[in-house]
């Protein structure tokens, strides 16, 4: 539900130096959360630079690999691994970058502990984490509010936290990082009605799977999303918290 990942990496690109090893955690975005050009953007930031993209699903990684090939980026490689148990050597990276990861996992502190493990002493952690509690949706109608509440409830039930950006600095500090710097940046998000469609689709999928045992709150939120999609145009400005910290 955002503009491309590559644009979200702009705050870290100037910090990359030739010879660095960079880990891109969660390099394949969920549907509607960006694009697969991140690896190409990182891989061409400076030369030479080795970028390792990590994601859970082996099949999903093929799309990111294909995008890198199309961009003629030869300094990238890909690894299928869980973010809470990275199949990577300790102290083997200079930079770890994660876009839209901590809001999707059940154990963000475990993910950050793994980031600390694979970073070399003095290495850089760079995070881009959404805070949907501060995202601006205009007009904010009753249907928009109801749909967003239902979607937030669904995400929390699935183990995520749509407002993870507001907690990320505390999590990073708990993981033992220092020199922590955070700032909120607003990016133009998905098309107003497309955001409604995405929420409606996610809610509808859960309701179909539930069958006769569907949650009435989620069903009501899905109806509100349906009404949202069929309303007028609007604007979405999504809040992303950019965090830098030193291992």
PDB file of C-alpha atoms in Angstrom, residues 48-131:
ATOM      1  CA  UNK A  48      31.404  -2.275  -6.154  1.00  0.00           C
ATOM      2  CA  UNK A  49      28.631  -3.214  -3.747  1.00  0.00           C
ATOM      3  CA  UNK A  50      27.366  -6.665  -2.768  1.00  0.00           C
ATOM      4  CA  UNK A  51      23.660  -6.822  -1.929  1.00  0.00           C
ATOM      5  CA  UNK A  52      22.006  -9.933  -0.496  1.00  0.00           C
ATOM      6  CA  UNK A  53      18.212 -10.052  -0.645  1.00  0.00           C
ATOM      7  CA  UNK A  54      16.420 -12.211   1.910  1.00  0.00           C
ATOM      8  CA  UNK A  55      12.804 -13.294   1.924  1.00  0.00           C
ATOM      9  CA  UNK A  56      10.862 -16.296   3.188  1.00  0.00           C
ATOM     10  CA  UNK A  57       9.392 -17.750   0.007  1.00  0.00           C
ATOM     11  CA  UNK A  58      11.705 -19.314  -2.593  1.00  0.00           C
ATOM     12  CA  UNK A  59       9.210 -18.799  -5.425  1.00  0.00           C
ATOM     13  CA  UNK A  60       8.686 -15.128  -4.578  1.00  0.00           C
ATOM     14  CA  UNK A  61      12.431 -14.506  -4.773  1.00  0.00           C
ATOM     15  CA  UNK A  62      12.453 -15.442  -8.445  1.00  0.00           C
ATOM     16  CA  UNK A  63      10.583 -12.219  -9.282  1.00  0.00           C
ATOM     17  CA  UNK A  64      13.158 -10.086  -7.492  1.00  0.00           C
ATOM     18  CA  UNK A  65      15.973 -12.029  -9.173  1.00  0.00           C
ATOM     19  CA  UNK A  66      14.362 -11.443 -12.567  1.00  0.00           C
ATOM     20  CA  UNK A  67      14.054  -7.698 -11.875  1.00  0.00           C
ATOM     21  CA  UNK A  68      17.765  -7.519 -11.028  1.00  0.00           C
ATOM     22  CA  UNK A  69      18.647  -9.334 -14.244  1.00  0.00           C
ATOM     23  CA  UNK A  70      16.526  -6.920 -16.286  1.00  0.00           C
ATOM     24  CA  UNK A  71      18.346  -4.023 -14.642  1.00  0.00           C
ATOM     25  CA  UNK A  72      21.715  -5.637 -15.484  1.00  0.00           C
ATOM     26  CA  UNK A  73      22.698  -5.652 -11.797  1.00  0.00           C
ATOM     27  CA  UNK A  74      25.289  -8.389 -11.271  1.00  0.00           C
ATOM     28  CA  UNK A  75      26.201  -7.627  -7.653  1.00  0.00           C
ATOM     29  CA  UNK A  76      23.069  -9.070  -6.083  1.00  0.00           C
ATOM     30  CA  UNK A  77      22.240 -12.493  -4.692  1.00  0.00           C
ATOM     31  CA  UNK A  78      19.211 -13.968  -2.969  1.00  0.00           C
ATOM     32  CA  UNK A  79      18.640 -16.198   0.053  1.00  0.00           C
ATOM     33  CA  UNK A  80      15.395 -17.800   1.257  1.00  0.00           C
ATOM     34  CA  UNK A  81      15.302 -17.545   5.042  1.00  0.00           C
ATOM     35  CA  UNK A  82      13.117 -16.613   8.000  1.00  0.00           C
ATOM     36  CA  UNK A  83      13.840 -13.122   9.381  1.00  0.00           C
ATOM     37  CA  UNK A  84      13.866 -14.557  12.921  1.00  0.00           C
ATOM     38  CA  UNK A  85      16.537 -17.160  12.078  1.00  0.00           C
ATOM     39  CA  UNK A  86      18.670 -15.832   9.235  1.00  0.00           C
ATOM     40  CA  UNK A  87      20.706 -18.458   7.386  1.00  0.00           C
ATOM     41  CA  UNK A  88      23.658 -16.065   7.274  1.00  0.00           C
ATOM     42  CA  UNK A  89      26.995 -15.823   9.074  1.00  0.00           C
ATOM     43  CA  UNK A  90      27.356 -13.584  12.106  1.00  0.00           C
ATOM     44  CA  UNK A  91      29.126 -10.230  11.651  1.00  0.00           C
ATOM     45  CA  UNK A  92      29.064 -10.571   7.852  1.00  0.00           C
ATOM     46  CA  UNK A  93      27.294  -7.346   6.745  1.00  0.00           C
ATOM     47  CA  UNK A  94      28.046  -3.643   6.880  1.00  0.00           C
ATOM     48  CA  UNK A  95      24.417  -2.534   6.415  1.00  0.00           C
ATOM     49  CA  UNK A  96      21.034  -4.153   7.075  1.00  0.00           C
ATOM     50  CA  UNK A  97      18.066  -2.464   5.390  1.00  0.00           C
ATOM     51  CA  UNK A  98      14.438  -3.492   5.979  1.00  0.00           C
ATOM     52  CA  UNK A  99      11.408  -1.841   4.396  1.00  0.00           C
ATOM     53  CA  UNK A 100       7.921  -2.719   5.673  1.00  0.00           C
ATOM     54  CA  UNK A 101       9.071  -5.776   7.627  1.00  0.00           C
ATOM     55  CA  UNK A 102       8.595  -5.101  11.340  1.00  0.00           C
ATOM     56  CA  UNK A 103       4.882  -4.349  10.979  1.00  0.00           C
ATOM     57  CA  UNK A 104       4.308  -7.785   9.398  1.00  0.00           C
ATOM     58  CA  UNK A 105       6.058 -10.117  11.848  1.00  0.00           C
ATOM     59  CA  UNK A 106       4.934 -11.556  15.162  1.00  0.00           C
ATOM     60  CA  UNK A 107       8.294 -11.061  16.851  1.00  0.00           C
ATOM     61  CA  UNK A 108       9.931  -7.801  15.734  1.00  0.00           C
ATOM     62  CA  UNK A 109      12.429  -7.911  18.595  1.00  0.00           C
ATOM     63  CA  UNK A 110      13.653 -11.316  17.410  1.00  0.00           C
ATOM     64  CA  UNK A 111      14.089  -9.935  13.895  1.00  0.00           C
ATOM     65  CA  UNK A 112      16.148  -7.027  15.241  1.00  0.00           C
ATOM     66  CA  UNK A 113      18.257  -9.417  17.328  1.00  0.00           C
ATOM     67  CA  UNK A 114      19.090 -11.285  14.120  1.00  0.00           C
ATOM     68  CA  UNK A 115      19.920  -7.993  12.399  1.00  0.00           C
ATOM     69  CA  UNK A 116      22.344  -7.222  15.227  1.00  0.00           C
ATOM     70  CA  UNK A 117      23.902 -10.680  14.936  1.00  0.00           C
ATOM     71  CA  UNK A 118      24.670 -10.475  11.210  1.00  0.00           C
ATOM     72  CA  UNK A 119      25.960  -6.877  11.361  1.00  0.00           C
ATOM     73  CA  UNK A 120      29.642  -6.228  11.901  1.00  0.00           C
ATOM     74  CA  UNK A 121      30.568  -4.040  14.918  1.00  0.00           C
ATOM     75  CA  UNK A 122      29.902  -0.474  13.853  1.00  0.00           C
ATOM     76  CA  UNK A 123      27.534  -1.661  11.121  1.00  0.00           C
ATOM     77  CA  UNK A 124      24.459   0.334  10.134  1.00  0.00           C
ATOM     78  CA  UNK A 125      20.820  -0.648  10.638  1.00  0.00           C
ATOM     79  CA  UNK A 126      18.345   1.179   8.379  1.00  0.00           C
ATOM     80  CA  UNK A 127      14.607   0.630   8.783  1.00  0.00           C
ATOM     81  CA  UNK A 128      11.561   1.996   7.001  1.00  0.00           C
ATOM     82  CA  UNK A 129       8.489   1.111   9.073  1.00  0.00           C
ATOM     83  CA  UNK A 130       4.876   2.244   8.580  1.00  0.00           C
ATOM     84  CA  UNK A 131       2.743   3.909  11.211  1.00  0.00           C
TER      85      UNK A 131
END
